[in-house]
């Protein structure tokens, strides 16, 4: 009899320990935190926000496509400044798209319809530019994505030429890879690009509905994704970013959601449906993370930025209802 009485408390303590553990973080969507923006041309308003980046102090830069400007905000959405007007001059834009920030706080903008990259200080002071329309080394055709690696090299998605080009931070041509097609290492309208801590490069291959992964010099490593709406499938994926833990977030534009993967392409989780509510999307295009791994999403069709926290929704949930039931 004594043995039976001892077993029950032991089992109960084991159950309580398991119940009090956080739910597995990997399988949960990130919690909604805040949003800002509305359609318009005033300070803090947008007309088709299509690029987003976060600097080392947490300030947020948004490529406001139709308004031909870059806007800068605090991490909570307080407007700081802006720069840019329509045109071809230094500091002017014709459809700015991707935006990136380097370790020094300088800002790079893919000036898509001017077929060039422009470089600015963090407050919009013009520094440099490179690129002309063409298919030669260092020339560009409707560049969309841009990112800066840990080494300082700049990776540009040369969308119209179906390739990735790399440059120094001063715009000196380094290398390129990619051609039109659907084989490994080929592209059909690449759009977004991200670089992880080890220097590997991730590219959203929009019309092939997949993510391709390369070394920093363009050697093909792997890919994932097919056209569809299931877990791990895509419909015109656009933006991509790597968080501090090496996981990959993809703006799955046509499916109005964000998907999360490991760096080898294993599906982790997703969130989002079409709509205007908190955590819903209408053609999300770009994604960025800050130093705390909070995720910023350019919710393009809703003309806003949405922010999601680094802790999953159910990361701290416990089974208190089940625990209480043991004592009834």
PDB file of C-alpha atoms in Angstrom:
ATOM      1  CA  UNK A   1       0.000   0.000   0.000  1.00  0.00           C
ATOM      2  CA  UNK A   2       2.803   2.434   0.821  1.00  0.00           C
ATOM      3  CA  UNK A   3       4.257   2.008  -2.677  1.00  0.00           C
ATOM      4  CA  UNK A   4       0.943   3.029  -4.241  1.00  0.00           C
ATOM      5  CA  UNK A   5       0.725   6.163  -2.130  1.00  0.00           C
ATOM      6  CA  UNK A   6       4.276   7.147  -3.107  1.00  0.00           C
ATOM      7  CA  UNK A   7       3.702   6.753  -6.854  1.00  0.00           C
ATOM      8  CA  UNK A   8       0.843   9.270  -7.053  1.00  0.00           C
ATOM      9  CA  UNK A   9       2.766  12.280  -5.688  1.00  0.00           C
ATOM     10  CA  UNK A  10       5.730  11.470  -7.933  1.00  0.00           C
ATOM     11  CA  UNK A  11       3.555  11.309 -11.039  1.00  0.00           C
ATOM     12  CA  UNK A  12       1.776  14.507 -10.013  1.00  0.00           C
ATOM     13  CA  UNK A  13       5.071  16.377  -9.568  1.00  0.00           C
ATOM     14  CA  UNK A  14       6.288  15.190 -12.966  1.00  0.00           C
ATOM     15  CA  UNK A  15       3.057  16.329 -14.591  1.00  0.00           C
ATOM     16  CA  UNK A  16       3.255  19.737 -12.909  1.00  0.00           C
ATOM     17  CA  UNK A  17       6.830  20.212 -14.107  1.00  0.00           C
ATOM     18  CA  UNK A  18       5.850  19.386 -17.686  1.00  0.00           C
ATOM     19  CA  UNK A  19       2.775  21.586 -17.561  1.00  0.00           C
ATOM     20  CA  UNK A  20       4.738  24.581 -16.330  1.00  0.00           C
ATOM     21  CA  UNK A  21       7.240  24.392 -19.170  1.00  0.00           C
ATOM     22  CA  UNK A  22       6.780  26.993 -21.931  1.00  0.00           C
ATOM     23  CA  UNK A  23       5.127  25.781 -25.097  1.00  0.00           C
ATOM     24  CA  UNK A  24       7.657  25.030 -27.867  1.00  0.00           C
ATOM     25  CA  UNK A  25       8.686  28.410 -29.258  1.00  0.00           C
ATOM     26  CA  UNK A  26       9.527  27.194 -32.746  1.00  0.00           C
ATOM     27  CA  UNK A  27       5.965  26.286 -33.666  1.00  0.00           C
ATOM     28  CA  UNK A  28       4.301  29.543 -32.613  1.00  0.00           C
ATOM     29  CA  UNK A  29       3.717  32.702 -34.638  1.00  0.00           C
ATOM     30  CA  UNK A  30       5.205  35.916 -33.342  1.00  0.00           C
ATOM     31  CA  UNK A  31       2.879  38.159 -31.313  1.00  0.00           C
ATOM     32  CA  UNK A  32       1.552  41.377 -32.805  1.00  0.00           C
ATOM     33  CA  UNK A  33       3.019  44.463 -31.126  1.00  0.00           C
ATOM     34  CA  UNK A  34       2.086  47.609 -33.005  1.00  0.00           C
ATOM     35  CA  UNK A  35       1.605  49.279 -36.370  1.00  0.00           C
ATOM     36  CA  UNK A  36       1.799  52.686 -37.988  1.00  0.00           C
ATOM     37  CA  UNK A  37       0.952  54.322 -41.295  1.00  0.00           C
ATOM     38  CA  UNK A  38      -1.996  55.198 -43.502  1.00  0.00           C
ATOM     39  CA  UNK A  39      -2.356  56.006 -47.161  1.00  0.00           C
ATOM     40  CA  UNK A  40      -1.233  59.496 -48.094  1.00  0.00           C
ATOM     41  CA  UNK A  41       1.760  61.717 -48.711  1.00  0.00           C
ATOM     42  CA  UNK A  42       2.076  63.429 -45.329  1.00  0.00           C
ATOM     43  CA  UNK A  43       4.726  62.714 -42.715  1.00  0.00           C
ATOM     44  CA  UNK A  44       4.360  59.103 -41.615  1.00  0.00           C
ATOM     45  CA  UNK A  45       1.904  58.250 -44.381  1.00  0.00           C
ATOM     46  CA  UNK A  46       2.636  55.956 -47.318  1.00  0.00           C
ATOM     47  CA  UNK A  47       1.686  55.155 -50.832  1.00  0.00           C
ATOM     48  CA  UNK A  48       2.891  51.584 -51.352  1.00  0.00           C
ATOM     49  CA  UNK A  49       5.621  51.022 -48.746  1.00  0.00           C
ATOM     50  CA  UNK A  50       7.788  48.402 -50.369  1.00  0.00           C
ATOM     51  CA  UNK A  51      11.064  48.226 -48.444  1.00  0.00           C
ATOM     52  CA  UNK A  52      12.000  48.262 -44.750  1.00  0.00           C
ATOM     53  CA  UNK A  53      15.264  48.122 -42.817  1.00  0.00           C
ATOM     54  CA  UNK A  54      16.379  48.669 -39.212  1.00  0.00           C
ATOM     55  CA  UNK A  55      19.681  50.209 -38.118  1.00  0.00           C
ATOM     56  CA  UNK A  56      21.865  49.346 -35.151  1.00  0.00           C
ATOM     57  CA  UNK A  57      20.054  51.672 -32.749  1.00  0.00           C
ATOM     58  CA  UNK A  58      16.608  50.437 -33.766  1.00  0.00           C
ATOM     59  CA  UNK A  59      15.494  53.218 -36.115  1.00  0.00           C
ATOM     60  CA  UNK A  60      13.366  52.065 -39.040  1.00  0.00           C
ATOM     61  CA  UNK A  61      13.726  53.111 -42.683  1.00  0.00           C
ATOM     62  CA  UNK A  62      10.854  52.654 -45.123  1.00  0.00           C
ATOM     63  CA  UNK A  63      10.977  52.911 -48.919  1.00  0.00           C
ATOM     64  CA  UNK A  64       7.778  54.811 -49.787  1.00  0.00           C
ATOM     65  CA  UNK A  65       7.531  53.710 -53.423  1.00  0.00           C
ATOM     66  CA  UNK A  66       4.920  55.964 -55.053  1.00  0.00           C
ATOM     67  CA  UNK A  67       5.889  58.981 -52.932  1.00  0.00           C
ATOM     68  CA  UNK A  68       9.509  58.523 -54.106  1.00  0.00           C
ATOM     69  CA  UNK A  69      11.047  58.976 -50.696  1.00  0.00           C
ATOM     70  CA  UNK A  70      12.618  57.262 -47.709  1.00  0.00           C
ATOM     71  CA  UNK A  71      11.003  57.823 -44.324  1.00  0.00           C
ATOM     72  CA  UNK A  72      12.722  57.247 -40.986  1.00  0.00           C
ATOM     73  CA  UNK A  73      10.986  56.335 -37.713  1.00  0.00           C
ATOM     74  CA  UNK A  74      11.747  55.218 -34.199  1.00  0.00           C
ATOM     75  CA  UNK A  75      11.094  51.557 -33.430  1.00  0.00           C
ATOM     76  CA  UNK A  76       7.647  52.509 -32.111  1.00  0.00           C
ATOM     77  CA  UNK A  77       6.704  54.389 -35.274  1.00  0.00           C
ATOM     78  CA  UNK A  78       7.409  57.991 -34.281  1.00  0.00           C
ATOM     79  CA  UNK A  79       8.274  59.946 -37.415  1.00  0.00           C
ATOM     80  CA  UNK A  80      11.839  61.317 -37.508  1.00  0.00           C
ATOM     81  CA  UNK A  81      12.641  62.566 -41.005  1.00  0.00           C
ATOM     82  CA  UNK A  82      12.390  61.872 -44.732  1.00  0.00           C
ATOM     83  CA  UNK A  83      14.239  62.518 -47.953  1.00  0.00           C
ATOM     84  CA  UNK A  84      13.679  62.182 -51.683  1.00  0.00           C
ATOM     85  CA  UNK A  85      11.529  63.525 -54.479  1.00  0.00           C
ATOM     86  CA  UNK A  86      10.746  62.226 -57.938  1.00  0.00           C
ATOM     87  CA  UNK A  87      13.602  62.630 -60.411  1.00  0.00           C
ATOM     88  CA  UNK A  88      16.983  61.426 -61.607  1.00  0.00           C
ATOM     89  CA  UNK A  89      19.260  63.767 -59.677  1.00  0.00           C
ATOM     90  CA  UNK A  90      21.387  62.910 -56.669  1.00  0.00           C
ATOM     91  CA  UNK A  91      19.063  61.950 -53.821  1.00  0.00           C
ATOM     92  CA  UNK A  92      15.994  61.794 -56.059  1.00  0.00           C
ATOM     93  CA  UNK A  93      14.123  58.561 -56.805  1.00  0.00           C
ATOM     94  CA  UNK A  94      11.989  56.866 -59.380  1.00  0.00           C
ATOM     95  CA  UNK A  95      10.329  54.033 -57.491  1.00  0.00           C
ATOM     96  CA  UNK A  96      12.640  53.290 -54.529  1.00  0.00           C
ATOM     97  CA  UNK A  97      12.353  49.658 -53.551  1.00  0.00           C
ATOM     98  CA  UNK A  98      14.797  47.768 -51.334  1.00  0.00           C
ATOM     99  CA  UNK A  99      16.570  49.531 -48.472  1.00  0.00           C
ATOM    100  CA  UNK A 100      19.480  48.377 -46.301  1.00  0.00           C
ATOM    101  CA  UNK A 101      21.669  49.792 -43.524  1.00  0.00           C
ATOM    102  CA  UNK A 102      25.324  48.955 -42.906  1.00  0.00           C
ATOM    103  CA  UNK A 103      27.205  48.718 -39.608  1.00  0.00           C
ATOM    104  CA  UNK A 104      28.189  52.383 -39.824  1.00  0.00           C
ATOM    105  CA  UNK A 105      24.568  53.451 -40.194  1.00  0.00           C
ATOM    106  CA  UNK A 106      24.757  54.379 -43.876  1.00  0.00           C
ATOM    107  CA  UNK A 107      21.646  53.647 -45.925  1.00  0.00           C
ATOM    108  CA  UNK A 108      21.509  51.976 -49.356  1.00  0.00           C
ATOM    109  CA  UNK A 109      18.452  52.299 -51.584  1.00  0.00           C
ATOM    110  CA  UNK A 110      17.588  50.332 -54.712  1.00  0.00           C
ATOM    111  CA  UNK A 111      16.346  53.175 -56.939  1.00  0.00           C
ATOM    112  CA  UNK A 112      14.522  50.766 -59.198  1.00  0.00           C
ATOM    113  CA  UNK A 113      13.384  52.753 -62.210  1.00  0.00           C
ATOM    114  CA  UNK A 114      16.576  54.808 -62.226  1.00  0.00           C
ATOM    115  CA  UNK A 115      18.488  51.506 -62.389  1.00  0.00           C
ATOM    116  CA  UNK A 116      20.937  52.437 -59.670  1.00  0.00           C
ATOM    117  CA  UNK A 117      21.880  52.114 -55.999  1.00  0.00           C
ATOM    118  CA  UNK A 118      22.081  55.292 -53.944  1.00  0.00           C
ATOM    119  CA  UNK A 119      23.937  55.603 -50.649  1.00  0.00           C
ATOM    120  CA  UNK A 120      23.068  58.070 -47.869  1.00  0.00           C
ATOM    121  CA  UNK A 121      23.890  58.887 -44.293  1.00  0.00           C
ATOM    122  CA  UNK A 122      21.324  57.797 -41.718  1.00  0.00           C
ATOM    123  CA  UNK A 123      19.659  61.203 -41.926  1.00  0.00           C
ATOM    124  CA  UNK A 124      19.466  61.316 -45.702  1.00  0.00           C
ATOM    125  CA  UNK A 125      22.688  63.074 -46.651  1.00  0.00           C
ATOM    126  CA  UNK A 126      23.633  61.985 -50.162  1.00  0.00           C
ATOM    127  CA  UNK A 127      26.944  60.096 -50.349  1.00  0.00           C
ATOM    128  CA  UNK A 128      27.258  58.171 -53.610  1.00  0.00           C
ATOM    129  CA  UNK A 129      25.539  56.168 -56.333  1.00  0.00           C
ATOM    130  CA  UNK A 130      26.332  53.507 -58.894  1.00  0.00           C
ATOM    131  CA  UNK A 131      24.628  51.741 -61.771  1.00  0.00           C
ATOM    132  CA  UNK A 132      23.230  52.529 -65.191  1.00  0.00           C
ATOM    133  CA  UNK A 133      20.701  50.645 -67.293  1.00  0.00           C
ATOM    134  CA  UNK A 134      22.321  47.657 -68.960  1.00  0.00           C
ATOM    135  CA  UNK A 135      23.506  44.087 -68.540  1.00  0.00           C
ATOM    136  CA  UNK A 136      27.256  44.569 -68.195  1.00  0.00           C
ATOM    137  CA  UNK A 137      29.245  44.179 -65.011  1.00  0.00           C
ATOM    138  CA  UNK A 138      27.985  46.762 -62.534  1.00  0.00           C
ATOM    139  CA  UNK A 139      25.060  47.783 -64.713  1.00  0.00           C
ATOM    140  CA  UNK A 140      21.524  47.207 -63.471  1.00  0.00           C
ATOM    141  CA  UNK A 141      18.017  46.621 -64.756  1.00  0.00           C
ATOM    142  CA  UNK A 142      15.240  47.430 -62.267  1.00  0.00           C
ATOM    143  CA  UNK A 143      17.130  46.422 -59.089  1.00  0.00           C
ATOM    144  CA  UNK A 144      14.791  45.536 -56.231  1.00  0.00           C
ATOM    145  CA  UNK A 145      16.510  44.033 -53.206  1.00  0.00           C
ATOM    146  CA  UNK A 146      19.689  45.174 -51.455  1.00  0.00           C
ATOM    147  CA  UNK A 147      21.482  43.988 -48.333  1.00  0.00           C
ATOM    148  CA  UNK A 148      24.866  44.554 -46.695  1.00  0.00           C
ATOM    149  CA  UNK A 149      26.848  41.583 -45.436  1.00  0.00           C
ATOM    150  CA  UNK A 150      29.016  41.454 -42.321  1.00  0.00           C
ATOM    151  CA  UNK A 151      32.095  42.061 -44.481  1.00  0.00           C
ATOM    152  CA  UNK A 152      30.562  45.280 -45.801  1.00  0.00           C
ATOM    153  CA  UNK A 153      29.939  43.976 -49.302  1.00  0.00           C
ATOM    154  CA  UNK A 154      26.632  45.045 -50.855  1.00  0.00           C
ATOM    155  CA  UNK A 155      24.429  42.423 -52.509  1.00  0.00           C
ATOM    156  CA  UNK A 156      22.009  43.745 -55.122  1.00  0.00           C
ATOM    157  CA  UNK A 157      19.108  41.864 -56.697  1.00  0.00           C
ATOM    158  CA  UNK A 158      19.437  42.850 -60.347  1.00  0.00           C
ATOM    159  CA  UNK A 159      15.895  41.757 -61.113  1.00  0.00           C
ATOM    160  CA  UNK A 160      15.671  42.601 -64.817  1.00  0.00           C
ATOM    161  CA  UNK A 161      18.947  40.800 -65.496  1.00  0.00           C
ATOM    162  CA  UNK A 162      17.959  37.742 -63.403  1.00  0.00           C
ATOM    163  CA  UNK A 163      21.092  37.851 -61.290  1.00  0.00           C
ATOM    164  CA  UNK A 164      22.733  38.890 -58.027  1.00  0.00           C
ATOM    165  CA  UNK A 165      25.584  41.380 -58.165  1.00  0.00           C
ATOM    166  CA  UNK A 166      27.978  42.190 -55.351  1.00  0.00           C
ATOM    167  CA  UNK A 167      29.810  45.467 -54.817  1.00  0.00           C
ATOM    168  CA  UNK A 168      32.048  47.074 -52.257  1.00  0.00           C
ATOM    169  CA  UNK A 169      30.429  49.700 -50.038  1.00  0.00           C
ATOM    170  CA  UNK A 170      31.825  52.302 -52.451  1.00  0.00           C
ATOM    171  CA  UNK A 171      30.085  50.686 -55.428  1.00  0.00           C
ATOM    172  CA  UNK A 172      33.036  48.872 -56.980  1.00  0.00           C
ATOM    173  CA  UNK A 173      31.865  45.778 -58.850  1.00  0.00           C
ATOM    174  CA  UNK A 174      32.971  42.483 -57.275  1.00  0.00           C
ATOM    175  CA  UNK A 175      31.078  39.535 -58.761  1.00  0.00           C
ATOM    176  CA  UNK A 176      27.739  38.214 -60.032  1.00  0.00           C
ATOM    177  CA  UNK A 177      25.735  35.026 -60.466  1.00  0.00           C
ATOM    178  CA  UNK A 178      22.454  33.924 -62.016  1.00  0.00           C
ATOM    179  CA  UNK A 179      20.713  33.686 -65.374  1.00  0.00           C
ATOM    180  CA  UNK A 180      17.090  33.387 -66.499  1.00  0.00           C
ATOM    181  CA  UNK A 181      15.576  29.976 -65.823  1.00  0.00           C
ATOM    182  CA  UNK A 182      14.294  27.586 -63.198  1.00  0.00           C
ATOM    183  CA  UNK A 183      17.324  25.336 -62.678  1.00  0.00           C
ATOM    184  CA  UNK A 184      19.516  25.504 -59.593  1.00  0.00           C
ATOM    185  CA  UNK A 185      21.076  28.958 -59.397  1.00  0.00           C
ATOM    186  CA  UNK A 186      18.805  30.436 -62.054  1.00  0.00           C
ATOM    187  CA  UNK A 187      16.055  32.969 -61.417  1.00  0.00           C
ATOM    188  CA  UNK A 188      12.714  34.125 -62.715  1.00  0.00           C
ATOM    189  CA  UNK A 189      12.358  37.611 -61.253  1.00  0.00           C
ATOM    190  CA  UNK A 190      14.424  37.537 -58.068  1.00  0.00           C
ATOM    191  CA  UNK A 191      13.260  40.185 -55.592  1.00  0.00           C
ATOM    192  CA  UNK A 192      14.592  39.947 -52.027  1.00  0.00           C
ATOM    193  CA  UNK A 193      17.991  39.111 -50.592  1.00  0.00           C
ATOM    194  CA  UNK A 194      19.357  38.431 -47.100  1.00  0.00           C
ATOM    195  CA  UNK A 195      22.727  37.412 -45.672  1.00  0.00           C
ATOM    196  CA  UNK A 196      23.291  35.383 -42.511  1.00  0.00           C
ATOM    197  CA  UNK A 197      26.098  35.632 -39.965  1.00  0.00           C
ATOM    198  CA  UNK A 198      28.218  33.051 -41.800  1.00  0.00           C
ATOM    199  CA  UNK A 199      27.910  34.935 -45.084  1.00  0.00           C
ATOM    200  CA  UNK A 200      25.421  32.674 -46.838  1.00  0.00           C
ATOM    201  CA  UNK A 201      22.948  34.435 -49.117  1.00  0.00           C
ATOM    202  CA  UNK A 202      19.188  33.825 -49.435  1.00  0.00           C
ATOM    203  CA  UNK A 203      17.260  35.011 -52.503  1.00  0.00           C
ATOM    204  CA  UNK A 204      13.509  35.069 -53.107  1.00  0.00           C
ATOM    205  CA  UNK A 205      12.983  33.721 -56.616  1.00  0.00           C
ATOM    206  CA  UNK A 206       9.500  35.179 -57.138  1.00  0.00           C
ATOM    207  CA  UNK A 207       8.162  33.526 -60.252  1.00  0.00           C
ATOM    208  CA  UNK A 208       9.799  30.216 -59.412  1.00  0.00           C
ATOM    209  CA  UNK A 209       8.030  30.453 -56.022  1.00  0.00           C
ATOM    210  CA  UNK A 210      11.070  29.401 -54.034  1.00  0.00           C
ATOM    211  CA  UNK A 211      13.981  30.485 -51.852  1.00  0.00           C
ATOM    212  CA  UNK A 212      17.501  29.744 -53.066  1.00  0.00           C
ATOM    213  CA  UNK A 213      20.541  29.669 -50.792  1.00  0.00           C
ATOM    214  CA  UNK A 214      24.113  30.383 -51.905  1.00  0.00           C
ATOM    215  CA  UNK A 215      27.532  30.961 -50.448  1.00  0.00           C
ATOM    216  CA  UNK A 216      28.662  34.563 -50.361  1.00  0.00           C
ATOM    217  CA  UNK A 217      30.434  34.039 -53.669  1.00  0.00           C
ATOM    218  CA  UNK A 218      27.398  32.558 -55.415  1.00  0.00           C
ATOM    219  CA  UNK A 219      27.912  28.813 -55.134  1.00  0.00           C
ATOM    220  CA  UNK A 220      24.500  27.137 -55.056  1.00  0.00           C
ATOM    221  CA  UNK A 221      23.718  25.353 -51.772  1.00  0.00           C
ATOM    222  CA  UNK A 222      20.034  24.469 -51.604  1.00  0.00           C
ATOM    223  CA  UNK A 223      16.473  25.655 -52.232  1.00  0.00           C
ATOM    224  CA  UNK A 224      12.959  25.189 -50.924  1.00  0.00           C
ATOM    225  CA  UNK A 225       9.418  26.021 -51.946  1.00  0.00           C
ATOM    226  CA  UNK A 226       6.932  25.304 -54.697  1.00  0.00           C
ATOM    227  CA  UNK A 227       3.872  27.213 -55.858  1.00  0.00           C
ATOM    228  CA  UNK A 228       0.928  26.799 -53.515  1.00  0.00           C
ATOM    229  CA  UNK A 229      -0.610  27.807 -50.211  1.00  0.00           C
ATOM    230  CA  UNK A 230       0.431  24.908 -47.991  1.00  0.00           C
ATOM    231  CA  UNK A 231       3.073  25.037 -45.278  1.00  0.00           C
ATOM    232  CA  UNK A 232       6.390  25.869 -46.918  1.00  0.00           C
ATOM    233  CA  UNK A 233       4.844  26.686 -50.265  1.00  0.00           C
ATOM    234  CA  UNK A 234       4.824  30.174 -51.786  1.00  0.00           C
ATOM    235  CA  UNK A 235       2.909  32.371 -54.139  1.00  0.00           C
ATOM    236  CA  UNK A 236       5.258  35.124 -55.368  1.00  0.00           C
ATOM    237  CA  UNK A 237       7.537  35.405 -52.313  1.00  0.00           C
ATOM    238  CA  UNK A 238       9.227  38.812 -52.090  1.00  0.00           C
ATOM    239  CA  UNK A 239      11.070  39.918 -48.936  1.00  0.00           C
ATOM    240  CA  UNK A 240      13.420  37.769 -46.860  1.00  0.00           C
ATOM    241  CA  UNK A 241      15.411  38.358 -43.685  1.00  0.00           C
ATOM    242  CA  UNK A 242      17.566  36.356 -41.252  1.00  0.00           C
ATOM    243  CA  UNK A 243      17.148  36.813 -37.501  1.00  0.00           C
ATOM    244  CA  UNK A 244      19.846  36.666 -34.824  1.00  0.00           C
ATOM    245  CA  UNK A 245      19.346  32.934 -34.354  1.00  0.00           C
ATOM    246  CA  UNK A 246      19.743  32.181 -38.046  1.00  0.00           C
ATOM    247  CA  UNK A 247      16.071  31.543 -38.820  1.00  0.00           C
ATOM    248  CA  UNK A 248      14.577  32.837 -42.061  1.00  0.00           C
ATOM    249  CA  UNK A 249      11.408  34.926 -42.456  1.00  0.00           C
ATOM    250  CA  UNK A 250       9.783  35.246 -45.871  1.00  0.00           C
ATOM    251  CA  UNK A 251       7.096  37.687 -46.973  1.00  0.00           C
ATOM    252  CA  UNK A 252       4.826  35.317 -48.895  1.00  0.00           C
ATOM    253  CA  UNK A 253       3.114  38.132 -50.752  1.00  0.00           C
ATOM    254  CA  UNK A 254       0.456  36.303 -52.761  1.00  0.00           C
ATOM    255  CA  UNK A 255      -0.602  34.216 -49.758  1.00  0.00           C
ATOM    256  CA  UNK A 256      -0.816  37.285 -47.480  1.00  0.00           C
ATOM    257  CA  UNK A 257       1.349  35.757 -44.785  1.00  0.00           C
ATOM    258  CA  UNK A 258       4.823  35.531 -43.305  1.00  0.00           C
ATOM    259  CA  UNK A 259       6.509  32.133 -43.107  1.00  0.00           C
ATOM    260  CA  UNK A 260       9.415  31.141 -40.897  1.00  0.00           C
ATOM    261  CA  UNK A 261      12.041  28.481 -41.692  1.00  0.00           C
ATOM    262  CA  UNK A 262      15.329  27.150 -40.418  1.00  0.00           C
ATOM    263  CA  UNK A 263      18.357  28.118 -42.483  1.00  0.00           C
ATOM    264  CA  UNK A 264      18.147  24.792 -44.313  1.00  0.00           C
ATOM    265  CA  UNK A 265      14.535  25.364 -45.351  1.00  0.00           C
ATOM    266  CA  UNK A 266      12.658  23.354 -42.744  1.00  0.00           C
ATOM    267  CA  UNK A 267       9.240  24.905 -42.177  1.00  0.00           C
ATOM    268  CA  UNK A 268       8.700  26.287 -38.668  1.00  0.00           C
ATOM    269  CA  UNK A 269       5.532  28.399 -38.556  1.00  0.00           C
ATOM    270  CA  UNK A 270       3.446  31.049 -40.312  1.00  0.00           C
ATOM    271  CA  UNK A 271       0.883  33.743 -39.620  1.00  0.00           C
ATOM    272  CA  UNK A 272      -1.347  36.127 -41.526  1.00  0.00           C
ATOM    273  CA  UNK A 273      -4.476  36.120 -43.632  1.00  0.00           C
ATOM    274  CA  UNK A 274      -5.806  38.723 -46.008  1.00  0.00           C
ATOM    275  CA  UNK A 275      -7.401  41.631 -44.180  1.00  0.00           C
ATOM    276  CA  UNK A 276      -6.890  44.926 -42.393  1.00  0.00           C
ATOM    277  CA  UNK A 277      -6.902  43.736 -38.791  1.00  0.00           C
ATOM    278  CA  UNK A 278      -3.915  43.466 -36.479  1.00  0.00           C
ATOM    279  CA  UNK A 279      -1.665  40.728 -37.814  1.00  0.00           C
ATOM    280  CA  UNK A 280      -3.504  40.501 -41.121  1.00  0.00           C
ATOM    281  CA  UNK A 281      -1.901  41.519 -44.410  1.00  0.00           C
ATOM    282  CA  UNK A 282      -2.689  42.757 -47.863  1.00  0.00           C
ATOM    283  CA  UNK A 283       0.310  41.904 -50.028  1.00  0.00           C
ATOM    284  CA  UNK A 284       3.176  41.970 -47.504  1.00  0.00           C
ATOM    285  CA  UNK A 285       6.337  42.698 -49.448  1.00  0.00           C
ATOM    286  CA  UNK A 286       9.302  43.384 -47.157  1.00  0.00           C
ATOM    287  CA  UNK A 287      10.575  42.142 -43.791  1.00  0.00           C
ATOM    288  CA  UNK A 288      13.316  43.313 -41.419  1.00  0.00           C
ATOM    289  CA  UNK A 289      14.503  42.459 -37.903  1.00  0.00           C
ATOM    290  CA  UNK A 290      16.023  44.612 -35.171  1.00  0.00           C
ATOM    291  CA  UNK A 291      18.688  43.699 -32.624  1.00  0.00           C
ATOM    292  CA  UNK A 292      16.066  42.106 -30.380  1.00  0.00           C
ATOM    293  CA  UNK A 293      14.706  39.994 -33.247  1.00  0.00           C
ATOM    294  CA  UNK A 294      11.452  41.928 -33.424  1.00  0.00           C
ATOM    295  CA  UNK A 295      10.077  41.611 -36.945  1.00  0.00           C
ATOM    296  CA  UNK A 296       8.952  44.567 -39.072  1.00  0.00           C
ATOM    297  CA  UNK A 297       6.670  43.849 -42.035  1.00  0.00           C
ATOM    298  CA  UNK A 298       5.892  46.257 -44.861  1.00  0.00           C
ATOM    299  CA  UNK A 299       2.171  45.543 -45.235  1.00  0.00           C
ATOM    300  CA  UNK A 300       2.167  47.137 -48.653  1.00  0.00           C
ATOM    301  CA  UNK A 301      -1.473  46.989 -49.695  1.00  0.00           C
ATOM    302  CA  UNK A 302      -2.568  48.303 -46.295  1.00  0.00           C
ATOM    303  CA  UNK A 303      -0.007  51.140 -46.431  1.00  0.00           C
ATOM    304  CA  UNK A 304       1.418  50.411 -43.007  1.00  0.00           C
ATOM    305  CA  UNK A 305       4.268  48.820 -41.098  1.00  0.00           C
ATOM    306  CA  UNK A 306       3.383  46.072 -38.642  1.00  0.00           C
ATOM    307  CA  UNK A 307       5.690  44.955 -35.854  1.00  0.00           C
ATOM    308  CA  UNK A 308       5.775  41.521 -34.233  1.00  0.00           C
ATOM    309  CA  UNK A 309       7.612  40.541 -31.059  1.00  0.00           C
ATOM    310  CA  UNK A 310      10.504  38.119 -30.795  1.00  0.00           C
ATOM    311  CA  UNK A 311       8.724  35.933 -28.186  1.00  0.00           C
ATOM    312  CA  UNK A 312       6.200  33.517 -29.725  1.00  0.00           C
ATOM    313  CA  UNK A 313       2.537  33.921 -28.803  1.00  0.00           C
ATOM    314  CA  UNK A 314       2.395  30.828 -26.598  1.00  0.00           C
ATOM    315  CA  UNK A 315       6.006  30.831 -25.414  1.00  0.00           C
ATOM    316  CA  UNK A 316       5.024  31.470 -21.780  1.00  0.00           C
ATOM    317  CA  UNK A 317       1.641  29.734 -21.709  1.00  0.00           C
ATOM    318  CA  UNK A 318       0.970  27.049 -19.108  1.00  0.00           C
ATOM    319  CA  UNK A 319      -1.741  24.500 -18.504  1.00  0.00           C
ATOM    320  CA  UNK A 320      -3.213  26.072 -15.363  1.00  0.00           C
ATOM    321  CA  UNK A 321      -6.685  24.782 -16.142  1.00  0.00           C
ATOM    322  CA  UNK A 322      -5.416  21.231 -16.243  1.00  0.00           C
ATOM    323  CA  UNK A 323      -3.412  21.745 -13.036  1.00  0.00           C
ATOM    324  CA  UNK A 324      -6.444  23.065 -11.160  1.00  0.00           C
ATOM    325  CA  UNK A 325      -8.463  20.077 -12.318  1.00  0.00           C
ATOM    326  CA  UNK A 326      -6.151  17.783 -10.378  1.00  0.00           C
ATOM    327  CA  UNK A 327      -7.374  19.291  -7.106  1.00  0.00           C
ATOM    328  CA  UNK A 328     -11.102  19.104  -7.833  1.00  0.00           C
TER     329      UNK A 328
END
